[in-house]
Amino acid sequence: MEDLQRLTEEMRDCLGIDHLVYHWMGAQGAQYGCGTYSPLWLARYAAQGYLRVDPVIQSCFQRVHPVDWKALDWSSKAARAFLKDALAHGVGNQGFTVPIRGPNGQFAIFTVSHSCDDALWADFLAQWRAELILAAHGINAKALELMPEPATQTPVALSPRELDAMRLLATGLSRAQIAAELNISEHTVRVYIEGARFKLGALNTTHAVARALSCGLIAI
Amino acid sequence: MEDLQRLTEEMRDCLGIDHLVYHWMGAQGAQYGCGTYSPLWLARYAAQGYLRVDPVIQSCFQRVHPVDWKALDWSSKAARAFLKDALAHGVGNQGFTVPIRGPNGQFAIFTVSHSCDDALWADFLAQWRAELILAAHGINAKALELMPEPATQTPVALSPRELDAMRLLATGLSRAQIAAELNISEHTVRVYIEGARFKLGALNTTHAVARALSCGLIAI
DNA sequence: CGCGCCCTCGCCATTTCGGGGGAGGGGATT
DNA sequence: AATCCCCTCCCCCGAAATGGCGAGGGCGCG
């Protein structure tokens, strides 16, 4: 994985910016990151639980397209505190982040950050935006190649009926309602749910639905 | 949405290929597509349930990166029958498909297809690959802009404790376990869950967790 | 021709969830 | 000062989910 670290540094130098970061998040909290942020900031980021505060993460989790940090909502108190802390640790005041999704709920972001005024940043993005998107996917491809196997391969496959059950559960139906919907007995529905629960390694129905959702097996 | 249809046709002409298709799949089986395949083929594709057979879809659903159709597994009986049928309906023998994912299990593919020999196709891809990936994301962006529902997600705000409860529920804990985890009474946990359920307009706990997940309020 | 997986169904007991009442204190906003 | 929301705690009870035991037929694979 040192290759990737070097790659991010080279890419940063080539672009002439302060920072370039790639961060991958898999299922069950598995993570991998590389980039040019200071180790001190990374440690602080983890220690403070900024993953749940960072507007970049929050926003990218709900969007498809890259985002300029200026377009984010920094109004909340937590976000302001985070921003101040980030600036103090060398993160640029400008940023551009590309969200990338994979199967089974994999999620990654590719970020470039720099300290400069808005006009300069706008010029930079106008020139490099397309390249950055391609670079994001390129780095993600490389990262997935190098990723240890268990992280990337999650061959959980539910049967069609189990998927039906999970889908209907996720929309709020009870077992009896699902049975009526699928025109089968409630007990059969139970077998599907139990099967899905077992395959997903879930402790209960809610857990199973949550996993099925976050793995991208179902959607609501 | 006619804009998109015209865009795909223009893009196809610009690239000088036979077909260019964009296909979006969202929640509850919602679908939207545009492109240059013949209506006859589209009708047949739907009627035959090829969505569950098509190796392009099957493969892209499990992968992050674009794929040349030649790299796919066409060995199964169903796949061969599908391929024969596709060729008979004007689909090219060469193809390149870019998978795109969004939040909430949104999934889209962008495909270019052409009839030619392998060498010519390799040249084409070498020249246009990067552009095609960018075009895929561009079309997807445009499609999502024009799409009616998914953008109209009402921003629901849960209280910190309600988020805690949802998060722990999503990891499979029962109310009693959550109470122990948070060092509060089980009844209090119930109040949080009921509050979250109400705010999310959910019918039950599982539904609430599913919504919280798909809204990006929590993650596991 | 087994073996495994998928689909379908039944009964019983226990645990958990959901809905209905309450109560009080703290903080922010108006 | 009043009002709203958030956090915290208590009772009861019926409905739903879960866990365990069983059953059979169908389909594909080695």
Short mmCIF file of C-alpha atoms (C1' of nucleotides) in Angstrom, two decimals:
data_model
loop_
_atom_site.label_atom_id
_atom_site.label_comp_id
_atom_site.label_asym_id
_atom_site.label_seq_id
_atom_site.Cartn_x
_atom_site.Cartn_y
_atom_site.Cartn_z
CA MET A 1 0.00 0.00 0.00
CA GLU A 2 3.02 2.26 0.13
CA ASP A 3 2.56 2.63 -3.62
CA LEU A 4 -0.67 4.45 -3.09
CA GLN A 5 0.83 6.74 -0.50
CA ARG A 6 3.56 7.69 -2.94
CA LEU A 7 1.03 8.10 -5.70
CA THR A 8 -1.00 10.58 -3.69
CA GLU A 9 2.12 12.58 -2.91
CA GLU A 10 3.19 12.68 -6.55
CA MET A 11 -0.28 13.65 -7.64
CA ARG A 12 -0.38 16.44 -5.09
CA ASP A 13 2.95 17.80 -6.30
CA CYS A 14 1.83 17.53 -9.90
CA LEU A 15 -1.33 19.52 -9.14
CA GLY A 16 0.57 22.00 -7.03
CA ILE A 17 -1.82 21.85 -4.10
CA ASP A 18 -1.54 21.36 -0.36
CA HIS A 19 -3.29 18.07 0.19
CA LEU A 20 -4.69 15.06 -1.55
CA VAL A 21 -6.45 12.29 0.34
CA TYR A 22 -8.11 8.99 -0.45
CA HIS A 23 -10.28 7.35 2.16
CA TRP A 24 -12.06 4.05 1.76
CA MET A 25 -14.81 2.73 4.04
CA GLY A 26 -16.14 -0.77 3.73
CA ALA A 27 -18.76 -2.70 5.61
CA GLN A 28 -18.59 -3.10 9.39
CA GLY A 29 -16.37 -0.10 9.86
CA ALA A 30 -13.43 -1.40 7.84
CA GLN A 31 -11.36 1.55 6.69
CA TYR A 32 -8.28 2.41 4.73
CA GLY A 33 -6.83 5.78 3.90
CA CYS A 34 -3.80 7.37 2.39
CA GLY A 35 -2.83 10.91 1.59
CA THR A 36 -0.93 13.93 2.71
CA TYR A 37 -2.73 15.10 5.81
CA SER A 38 -0.51 15.25 8.88
CA PRO A 39 -0.58 12.19 11.13
CA LEU A 40 -1.49 14.52 13.97
CA TRP A 41 -4.65 15.63 12.19
CA LEU A 42 -5.58 12.05 11.27
CA ALA A 43 -5.19 10.98 14.87
CA ARG A 44 -7.24 13.91 16.08
CA TYR A 45 -9.87 13.25 13.41
CA ALA A 46 -10.28 9.69 14.65
CA ALA A 47 -10.08 10.56 18.34
CA GLN A 48 -12.71 13.28 18.10
CA GLY A 49 -15.04 11.13 16.04
CA TYR A 50 -15.05 13.76 13.32
CA LEU A 51 -16.26 11.14 10.87
CA ARG A 52 -19.74 11.81 12.28
CA VAL A 53 -19.34 15.58 12.22
CA ASP A 54 -17.39 16.33 9.06
CA PRO A 55 -19.84 17.98 6.64
CA VAL A 56 -17.80 16.64 3.72
CA ILE A 57 -18.45 13.06 4.77
CA GLN A 58 -22.05 13.75 5.74
CA SER A 59 -22.81 15.40 2.45
CA CYS A 60 -20.94 13.00 0.21
CA PHE A 61 -22.73 10.12 1.87
CA GLN A 62 -25.99 11.47 0.52
CA ARG A 63 -24.89 12.64 -2.88
CA VAL A 64 -23.66 11.14 -6.11
CA HIS A 65 -21.50 13.89 -7.48
CA PRO A 66 -18.33 15.61 -6.43
CA VAL A 67 -18.69 18.66 -4.26
CA ASP A 68 -16.81 21.86 -3.70
CA TRP A 69 -16.50 22.40 0.06
CA LYS A 70 -17.90 25.88 -0.33
CA ALA A 71 -21.25 24.40 -1.32
CA LEU A 72 -21.56 22.53 1.98
CA ASP A 73 -23.48 23.53 5.06
CA TRP A 74 -21.00 24.71 7.70
CA SER A 75 -23.59 26.43 9.86
CA SER A 76 -23.96 23.91 12.66
CA LYS A 77 -21.98 24.45 15.80
CA ALA A 78 -20.20 21.11 15.52
CA ALA A 79 -19.27 21.81 11.91
CA ARG A 80 -17.80 25.21 12.81
CA ALA A 81 -15.74 23.70 15.60
CA PHE A 82 -14.55 20.99 13.24
CA LEU A 83 -13.63 23.52 10.58
CA LYS A 84 -11.65 25.63 12.99
CA ASP A 85 -9.79 22.56 14.20
CA ALA A 86 -9.12 21.39 10.65
CA LEU A 87 -7.69 24.75 9.58
CA ALA A 88 -5.49 24.76 12.66
CA HIS A 89 -4.09 21.37 11.58
CA GLY A 90 -3.12 22.41 8.09
CA VAL A 91 -6.19 21.42 6.12
CA GLY A 92 -6.83 23.91 3.34
CA ASN A 93 -9.68 26.37 3.39
CA GLN A 94 -10.65 25.15 -0.09
CA GLY A 95 -11.54 21.60 -0.99
CA PHE A 96 -13.07 19.35 -3.57
CA THR A 97 -14.27 15.85 -2.76
CA VAL A 98 -15.33 13.05 -5.07
CA PRO A 99 -17.55 10.32 -3.54
CA ILE A 100 -17.16 6.82 -4.94
CA ARG A 101 -19.37 3.85 -4.24
CA GLY A 102 -18.86 0.19 -4.75
CA PRO A 103 -21.02 -2.87 -4.30
CA ASN A 104 -21.88 -4.11 -0.80
CA GLY A 105 -22.00 -0.65 0.66
CA GLN A 106 -18.40 0.24 -0.08
CA PHE A 107 -17.84 3.95 0.04
CA ALA A 108 -14.76 6.01 -0.64
CA ILE A 109 -13.88 9.65 -1.00
CA PHE A 110 -11.12 11.36 -2.90
CA THR A 111 -10.29 14.84 -1.71
CA VAL A 112 -8.02 17.64 -2.84
CA SER A 113 -7.54 20.58 -0.53
CA HIS A 114 -5.65 23.84 -0.73
CA SER A 115 -5.28 27.19 0.97
CA CYS A 116 -6.11 30.03 -1.39
CA ASP A 117 -8.82 32.54 -2.23
CA ASP A 118 -12.04 31.64 -3.98
CA ALA A 119 -11.07 32.95 -7.41
CA LEU A 120 -7.88 30.93 -7.57
CA TRP A 121 -9.71 27.84 -6.42
CA ALA A 122 -12.41 28.30 -9.02
CA ASP A 123 -9.72 28.49 -11.70
CA PHE A 124 -8.07 25.37 -10.38
CA LEU A 125 -11.32 23.41 -10.39
CA ALA A 126 -12.26 24.64 -13.85
CA GLN A 127 -8.96 23.31 -15.13
CA TRP A 128 -8.71 20.04 -13.25
CA ARG A 129 -12.24 18.95 -12.35
CA ALA A 130 -12.51 16.25 -15.01
CA GLU A 131 -9.00 14.98 -14.31
CA LEU A 132 -9.74 14.84 -10.61
CA ILE A 133 -12.81 12.69 -11.15
CA LEU A 134 -10.82 10.30 -13.30
CA ALA A 135 -7.97 10.30 -10.82
CA ALA A 136 -10.42 9.51 -8.04
CA HIS A 137 -11.65 6.44 -9.87
CA GLY A 138 -8.12 5.51 -10.81
CA ILE A 139 -6.90 5.61 -7.24
CA ASN A 140 -9.96 3.73 -6.09
CA ALA A 141 -9.25 1.02 -8.66
CA LYS A 142 -5.66 0.74 -7.45
CA ALA A 143 -6.73 0.71 -3.82
CA LEU A 144 -9.22 -2.10 -4.40
CA GLU A 145 -6.56 -4.13 -6.19
CA LEU A 146 -4.22 -3.80 -3.25
CA MET A 147 -6.93 -4.20 -0.61
CA PRO A 148 -6.71 -7.39 1.44
CA GLU A 149 -9.26 -9.90 0.25
CA PRO A 150 -11.75 -10.14 3.11
CA ALA A 151 -12.40 -6.43 2.96
CA THR A 152 -13.48 -6.36 -0.63
CA GLN A 153 -15.17 -9.67 -1.11
CA THR A 154 -18.49 -10.06 0.63
CA PRO A 155 -20.19 -12.87 -1.17
CA VAL A 156 -23.40 -12.69 0.83
CA ALA A 157 -26.15 -13.78 -1.50
CA LEU A 158 -29.76 -13.91 -0.39
CA SER A 159 -32.37 -15.94 -2.22
CA PRO A 160 -35.03 -14.04 -4.19
CA ARG A 161 -37.63 -14.67 -1.53
CA GLU A 162 -35.29 -13.61 1.22
CA LEU A 163 -34.64 -10.40 -0.66
CA ASP A 164 -38.39 -9.90 -1.02
CA ALA A 165 -38.80 -10.33 2.70
CA MET A 166 -35.95 -7.93 3.51
CA ARG A 167 -37.29 -5.36 1.09
CA LEU A 168 -40.79 -5.46 2.53
CA LEU A 169 -39.47 -5.43 6.09
CA ALA A 170 -37.48 -2.32 5.22
CA THR A 171 -40.70 -0.63 4.16
CA GLY A 172 -42.24 -1.23 7.55
CA LEU A 173 -44.43 -4.24 6.92
CA SER A 174 -44.94 -6.86 9.62
CA ARG A 175 -44.49 -10.55 8.94
CA ALA A 176 -48.22 -11.02 8.58
CA GLN A 177 -48.43 -8.17 6.10
CA ILE A 178 -45.52 -9.57 4.12
CA ALA A 179 -47.21 -12.95 4.05
CA ALA A 180 -50.35 -11.31 2.65
CA GLU A 181 -48.29 -9.33 0.15
CA LEU A 182 -46.45 -12.40 -1.12
CA ASN A 183 -49.50 -14.66 -0.83
CA ILE A 184 -47.73 -17.16 1.37
CA SER A 185 -48.08 -18.23 4.99
CA GLU A 186 -46.66 -16.11 7.75
CA HIS A 187 -44.48 -19.01 8.82
CA THR A 188 -42.83 -19.16 5.42
CA VAL A 189 -42.06 -15.50 5.69
CA ARG A 190 -40.44 -16.29 8.99
CA VAL A 191 -38.23 -18.89 7.37
CA TYR A 192 -37.04 -16.32 4.84
CA ILE A 193 -36.31 -13.76 7.48
CA GLU A 194 -34.45 -16.28 9.59
CA GLY A 195 -32.51 -17.42 6.53
CA ALA A 196 -31.53 -13.86 5.70
CA ARG A 197 -30.63 -13.21 9.31
CA PHE A 198 -28.37 -16.24 9.36
CA LYS A 199 -26.67 -15.47 6.06
CA LEU A 200 -26.10 -11.86 7.01
CA GLY A 201 -24.80 -12.83 10.43
CA ALA A 202 -27.43 -10.59 11.96
CA LEU A 203 -28.60 -10.69 15.56
CA ASN A 204 -32.18 -9.80 14.78
CA THR A 205 -34.49 -8.68 12.02
CA THR A 206 -33.66 -5.01 12.30
CA HIS A 207 -29.97 -5.83 12.15
CA ALA A 208 -30.50 -7.99 9.08
CA VAL A 209 -32.39 -5.26 7.27
CA ALA A 210 -29.75 -2.72 8.22
CA ARG A 211 -27.02 -4.95 6.82
CA ALA A 212 -28.94 -5.76 3.67
CA LEU A 213 -29.38 -2.04 3.12
CA SER A 214 -25.82 -1.06 3.82
CA CYS A 215 -24.56 -3.91 1.63
CA GLY A 216 -26.69 -2.66 -1.21
CA LEU A 217 -28.61 -5.92 -1.38
CA ILE A 218 -31.87 -4.02 -1.10
CA ALA A 219 -32.92 -0.41 -1.40
CA ILE A 220 -35.90 1.58 -0.26
CA MET B 1 -36.41 14.03 -20.17
CA GLU B 2 -36.43 14.38 -23.92
CA ASP B 3 -33.22 16.36 -23.49
CA LEU B 4 -31.42 13.29 -22.32
CA GLN B 5 -32.71 11.21 -25.18
CA ARG B 6 -31.41 13.78 -27.64
CA LEU B 7 -28.13 13.98 -25.76
CA THR B 8 -27.55 10.25 -26.03
CA GLU B 9 -28.23 10.38 -29.77
CA GLU B 10 -25.86 13.27 -30.29
CA MET B 11 -23.20 11.58 -28.24
CA ARG B 12 -23.55 8.39 -30.21
CA ASP B 13 -23.18 10.28 -33.50
CA CYS B 14 -20.17 12.14 -32.14
CA LEU B 15 -18.49 8.88 -31.15
CA GLY B 16 -19.48 7.24 -34.41
CA ILE B 17 -20.85 4.10 -32.79
CA ASP B 18 -24.04 2.07 -33.04
CA HIS B 19 -25.56 2.49 -29.60
CA LEU B 20 -25.35 4.49 -26.42
CA VAL B 21 -27.61 3.76 -23.47
CA TYR B 22 -28.17 5.13 -19.98
CA HIS B 23 -30.23 3.12 -17.53
CA TRP B 24 -31.05 4.19 -13.99
CA MET B 25 -32.49 1.96 -11.28
CA GLY B 26 -33.69 3.47 -8.04
CA ALA B 27 -35.79 2.50 -5.08
CA GLN B 28 -38.90 0.34 -5.30
CA GLY B 29 -37.93 -0.88 -8.73
CA ALA B 30 -38.20 2.62 -10.13
CA GLN B 31 -36.41 2.78 -13.44
CA TYR B 32 -35.56 5.23 -16.11
CA GLY B 33 -33.67 4.71 -19.31
CA CYS B 34 -32.80 6.48 -22.48
CA GLY B 35 -30.66 5.62 -25.42
CA THR B 36 -30.59 4.33 -28.92
CA TYR B 37 -31.63 0.70 -28.60
CA SER B 38 -34.68 -0.17 -30.64
CA PRO B 39 -38.03 -0.03 -28.79
CA LEU B 40 -38.57 -3.62 -29.88
CA TRP B 41 -35.44 -4.76 -28.08
CA LEU B 42 -36.31 -2.76 -24.98
CA ALA B 43 -39.78 -4.31 -24.88
CA ARG B 44 -38.33 -7.77 -25.34
CA TYR B 45 -35.68 -7.10 -22.69
CA ALA B 46 -38.39 -6.22 -20.18
CA ALA B 47 -40.77 -8.97 -21.23
CA GLN B 48 -38.14 -11.70 -20.98
CA GLY B 49 -36.88 -10.47 -17.64
CA TYR B 50 -33.38 -10.10 -19.10
CA LEU B 51 -32.50 -7.78 -16.25
CA ARG B 52 -31.89 -10.91 -14.18
CA VAL B 53 -29.96 -12.67 -16.93
CA ASP B 54 -27.92 -9.96 -18.64
CA PRO B 55 -24.27 -10.59 -17.65
CA VAL B 56 -23.57 -6.89 -18.09
CA ILE B 57 -26.04 -6.00 -15.34
CA GLN B 58 -25.07 -8.93 -13.15
CA SER B 59 -21.40 -8.10 -13.38
CA CYS B 60 -21.71 -4.35 -13.02
CA PHE B 61 -23.82 -4.87 -9.94
CA GLN B 62 -20.86 -6.57 -8.29
CA ARG B 63 -18.07 -4.34 -9.52
CA VAL B 64 -16.91 -0.78 -9.16
CA HIS B 65 -15.19 -0.19 -12.45
CA PRO B 66 -16.25 -0.04 -16.07
CA VAL B 67 -16.09 -3.27 -17.99
CA ASP B 68 -15.51 -4.33 -21.57
CA TRP B 69 -18.15 -6.88 -22.50
CA LYS B 70 -15.45 -9.25 -23.69
CA ALA B 71 -14.26 -9.62 -20.09
CA LEU B 72 -17.64 -10.91 -18.94
CA ASP B 73 -18.70 -14.49 -18.40
CA TRP B 74 -21.00 -15.51 -21.24
CA SER B 75 -20.73 -19.22 -20.58
CA SER B 76 -24.06 -19.88 -18.89
CA LYS B 77 -26.91 -21.16 -21.02
CA ALA B 78 -29.14 -18.21 -20.18
CA ALA B 79 -26.39 -15.75 -21.05
CA ARG B 80 -25.79 -17.35 -24.45
CA ALA B 81 -29.49 -17.27 -25.28
CA PHE B 82 -29.61 -13.64 -24.21
CA LEU B 83 -26.58 -12.76 -26.29
CA LYS B 84 -28.02 -14.39 -29.39
CA ASP B 85 -31.29 -12.54 -28.90
CA ALA B 86 -29.49 -9.24 -28.33
CA LEU B 87 -27.39 -9.55 -31.48
CA ALA B 88 -30.53 -10.37 -33.44
CA HIS B 89 -32.08 -7.13 -32.19
CA GLY B 90 -29.28 -4.87 -33.30
CA VAL B 91 -27.15 -4.73 -30.16
CA GLY B 92 -23.48 -4.58 -31.07
CA ASN B 93 -21.08 -7.47 -30.52
CA GLN B 94 -18.76 -5.07 -28.70
CA GLY B 95 -19.66 -3.09 -25.63
CA PHE B 96 -18.34 -1.04 -22.74
CA THR B 97 -20.42 -0.36 -19.64
CA VAL B 98 -19.79 2.05 -16.77
CA PRO B 99 -21.58 1.30 -13.47
CA ILE B 100 -22.59 4.27 -11.33
CA ARG B 101 -23.89 4.17 -7.80
CA GLY B 102 -25.71 6.68 -5.69
CA PRO B 103 -26.93 6.74 -2.11
CA ASN B 104 -29.93 4.63 -1.12
CA GLY B 105 -28.92 1.83 -3.42
CA GLN B 106 -29.35 3.87 -6.56
CA PHE B 107 -27.63 2.16 -9.44
CA ALA B 108 -27.16 3.20 -13.04
CA ILE B 109 -25.24 1.98 -16.05
CA PHE B 110 -23.92 3.83 -19.05
CA THR B 111 -23.24 1.66 -22.06
CA VAL B 112 -21.73 2.12 -25.48
CA SER B 113 -22.07 -0.68 -27.99
CA HIS B 114 -20.87 -1.25 -31.53
CA SER B 115 -20.48 -3.93 -34.16
CA CYS B 116 -16.85 -4.35 -35.18
CA ASP B 117 -13.83 -6.60 -34.69
CA ASP B 118 -11.79 -6.73 -31.51
CA ALA B 119 -8.86 -4.65 -32.77
CA LEU B 120 -11.04 -1.75 -33.84
CA TRP B 121 -12.89 -1.86 -30.55
CA ALA B 122 -9.65 -1.88 -28.58
CA ASP B 123 -8.55 1.23 -30.47
CA PHE B 124 -11.87 2.91 -29.78
CA LEU B 125 -11.69 2.20 -26.07
CA ALA B 126 -8.06 3.30 -25.84
CA GLN B 127 -9.06 6.63 -27.33
CA TRP B 128 -12.34 7.27 -25.53
CA ARG B 129 -12.27 5.36 -22.28
CA ALA B 130 -11.65 8.36 -20.04
CA GLU B 131 -14.18 10.49 -21.91
CA LEU B 132 -16.76 7.75 -21.62
CA ILE B 133 -16.37 7.57 -17.86
CA LEU B 134 -16.79 11.32 -17.57
CA ALA B 135 -19.72 11.26 -19.96
CA ALA B 136 -21.33 8.53 -17.86
CA HIS B 137 -21.14 10.67 -14.75
CA GLY B 138 -22.27 13.71 -16.69
CA ILE B 139 -25.36 12.01 -18.02
CA ASN B 140 -26.08 10.58 -14.60
CA ALA B 141 -25.87 14.07 -13.11
CA LYS B 142 -28.28 15.40 -15.71
CA ALA B 143 -30.65 12.49 -15.21
CA LEU B 144 -30.73 13.01 -11.46
CA GLU B 145 -31.44 16.69 -11.93
CA LEU B 146 -34.43 15.88 -14.09
CA MET B 147 -35.57 13.00 -11.91
CA PRO B 148 -38.65 13.90 -9.88
CA GLU B 149 -38.56 12.11 -6.50
CA PRO B 150 -35.13 11.30 -5.12
CA ALA B 151 -34.14 14.94 -4.73
CA THR B 152 -37.20 15.69 -2.63
CA GLN B 153 -35.92 13.94 0.46
CA THR B 154 -37.24 15.82 3.46
CA PRO B 155 -34.35 16.57 5.77
CA VAL B 156 -35.35 14.92 9.04
CA ALA B 157 -33.36 15.81 12.13
CA LEU B 158 -33.12 13.33 14.98
CA SER B 159 -31.85 14.27 18.42
CA PRO B 160 -28.41 12.93 19.44
CA ARG B 161 -29.96 10.31 21.68
CA GLU B 162 -32.38 9.24 19.00
CA LEU B 163 -29.44 8.84 16.63
CA ASP B 164 -27.63 6.79 19.26
CA ALA B 165 -30.64 4.55 19.58
CA MET B 166 -30.99 4.15 15.81
CA ARG B 167 -27.30 3.40 15.43
CA LEU B 168 -27.31 0.75 18.13
CA LEU B 169 -30.53 -0.75 16.80
CA ALA B 170 -28.87 -0.99 13.40
CA THR B 171 -26.08 -3.03 14.96
CA GLY B 172 -28.56 -5.56 16.26
CA LEU B 173 -28.94 -4.52 19.89
CA SER B 174 -32.27 -4.90 21.68
CA ARG B 175 -33.83 -2.09 23.69
CA ALA B 176 -32.51 -3.59 26.92
CA GLN B 177 -29.00 -3.87 25.49
CA ILE B 178 -29.13 -0.30 24.23
CA ALA B 179 -30.23 0.85 27.67
CA ALA B 180 -27.24 -0.94 29.17
CA GLU B 181 -24.93 0.49 26.53
CA LEU B 182 -26.12 4.05 27.09
CA ASN B 183 -26.46 3.60 30.86
CA ILE B 184 -30.09 4.68 30.89
CA SER B 185 -33.36 2.91 31.58
CA GLU B 186 -34.94 0.76 28.95
CA HIS B 187 -38.01 2.94 29.01
CA THR B 188 -35.96 5.97 28.05
CA VAL B 189 -34.57 4.06 25.13
CA ARG B 190 -38.16 3.38 24.16
CA VAL B 191 -38.93 7.06 24.18
CA TYR B 192 -36.03 7.70 21.81
CA ILE B 193 -37.03 4.95 19.44
CA GLU B 194 -40.62 6.12 19.43
CA GLY B 195 -39.48 9.67 18.84
CA ALA B 196 -37.31 8.61 15.92
CA ARG B 197 -40.10 6.47 14.54
CA PHE B 198 -42.48 9.40 14.68
CA LYS B 199 -40.05 11.85 13.09
CA LEU B 200 -39.14 9.44 10.35
CA GLY B 201 -42.77 8.58 9.72
CA ALA B 202 -41.89 4.93 10.23
CA LEU B 203 -44.35 2.15 10.91
CA ASN B 204 -42.05 0.23 13.24
CA THR B 205 -38.51 0.09 14.54
CA THR B 206 -37.11 -1.78 11.57
CA HIS B 207 -38.69 0.72 9.23
CA ALA B 208 -37.25 3.61 11.22
CA VAL B 209 -33.74 2.15 11.11
CA ALA B 210 -34.07 1.46 7.39
CA ARG B 211 -35.08 5.05 6.78
CA ALA B 212 -32.37 6.46 8.99
CA LEU B 213 -29.85 4.40 7.03
CA SER B 214 -31.12 5.29 3.62
CA CYS B 215 -31.32 8.97 4.57
CA GLY B 216 -27.68 8.80 5.61
CA LEU B 217 -28.56 9.80 9.17
CA ILE B 218 -26.69 6.81 10.48
CA ALA B 219 -24.21 4.37 9.02
CA ILE B 220 -23.00 0.94 10.03
"C1'" DC C 1 -28.85 -41.05 -6.72
"C1'" DG C 2 -27.82 -38.71 -2.87
"C1'" DC C 3 -26.80 -33.87 -1.19
"C1'" DG C 4 -27.75 -29.25 -0.64
"C1'" DC C 5 -30.51 -25.35 -1.35
"C1'" DC C 6 -34.95 -23.19 -2.07
"C1'" DC C 7 -39.91 -22.86 -1.28
"C1'" DT C 8 -43.87 -24.12 1.41
"C1'" DC C 9 -46.54 -25.20 5.78
"C1'" DG C 10 -47.78 -26.31 11.16
"C1'" DC C 11 -47.62 -25.80 16.63
"C1'" DC C 12 -45.64 -24.31 21.12
"C1'" DA C 13 -43.28 -21.36 24.48
"C1'" DT C 14 -40.73 -17.24 25.62
"C1'" DT C 15 -39.05 -12.78 24.80
"C1'" DT C 16 -39.47 -8.40 22.86
"C1'" DC C 17 -42.04 -4.62 21.02
"C1'" DG C 18 -45.72 -1.27 20.86
"C1'" DG C 19 -49.34 1.61 22.82
"C1'" DG C 20 -51.47 3.65 26.74
"C1'" DG C 21 -51.24 6.03 30.90
"C1'" DG C 22 -48.20 9.04 33.89
"C1'" DA C 23 -43.91 12.34 36.19
"C1'" DG C 24 -40.00 15.86 36.66
"C1'" DG C 25 -35.81 18.75 35.44
"C1'" DG C 26 -32.91 21.30 32.10
"C1'" DG C 27 -31.95 24.31 28.12
"C1'" DA C 28 -33.07 27.17 24.30
"C1'" DT C 29 -36.09 30.29 22.05
"C1'" DT C 30 -39.45 33.74 21.95
"C1'" DA D 1 -42.15 34.33 31.66
"C1'" DA D 2 -43.99 31.05 28.77
"C1'" DT D 3 -43.25 27.48 25.59
"C1'" DC D 4 -41.07 24.11 23.24
"C1'" DC D 5 -37.91 20.32 22.89
"C1'" DC D 6 -34.74 17.14 25.02
"C1'" DC D 7 -33.49 13.88 28.59
"C1'" DT D 8 -34.77 10.91 32.24
"C1'" DC D 9 -37.76 7.64 34.92
"C1'" DC D 10 -42.16 4.57 36.38
"C1'" DC D 11 -46.54 1.48 35.74
"C1'" DC D 12 -49.58 -2.13 32.85
"C1'" DC D 13 -50.94 -5.16 29.04
"C1'" DG D 14 -51.85 -6.99 24.53
"C1'" DA D 15 -49.64 -7.88 20.19
"C1'" DA D 16 -45.78 -9.11 17.67
"C1'" DA D 17 -41.46 -11.27 17.05
"C1'" DT D 18 -38.22 -15.00 18.15
"C1'" DG D 19 -36.60 -19.76 19.09
"C1'" DG D 20 -37.28 -24.52 18.85
"C1'" DC D 21 -39.51 -28.69 17.16
"C1'" DG D 22 -41.38 -30.73 13.13
"C1'" DA D 23 -43.12 -31.79 7.79
"C1'" DG D 24 -42.88 -32.28 2.38
"C1'" DG D 25 -41.84 -31.26 -2.75
"C1'" DG D 26 -38.77 -29.25 -6.33
"C1'" DC D 27 -34.40 -28.23 -8.60
"C1'" DG D 28 -29.57 -28.54 -9.80
"C1'" DC D 29 -24.98 -30.55 -9.22
"C1'" DG D 30 -21.38 -33.98 -8.71
#
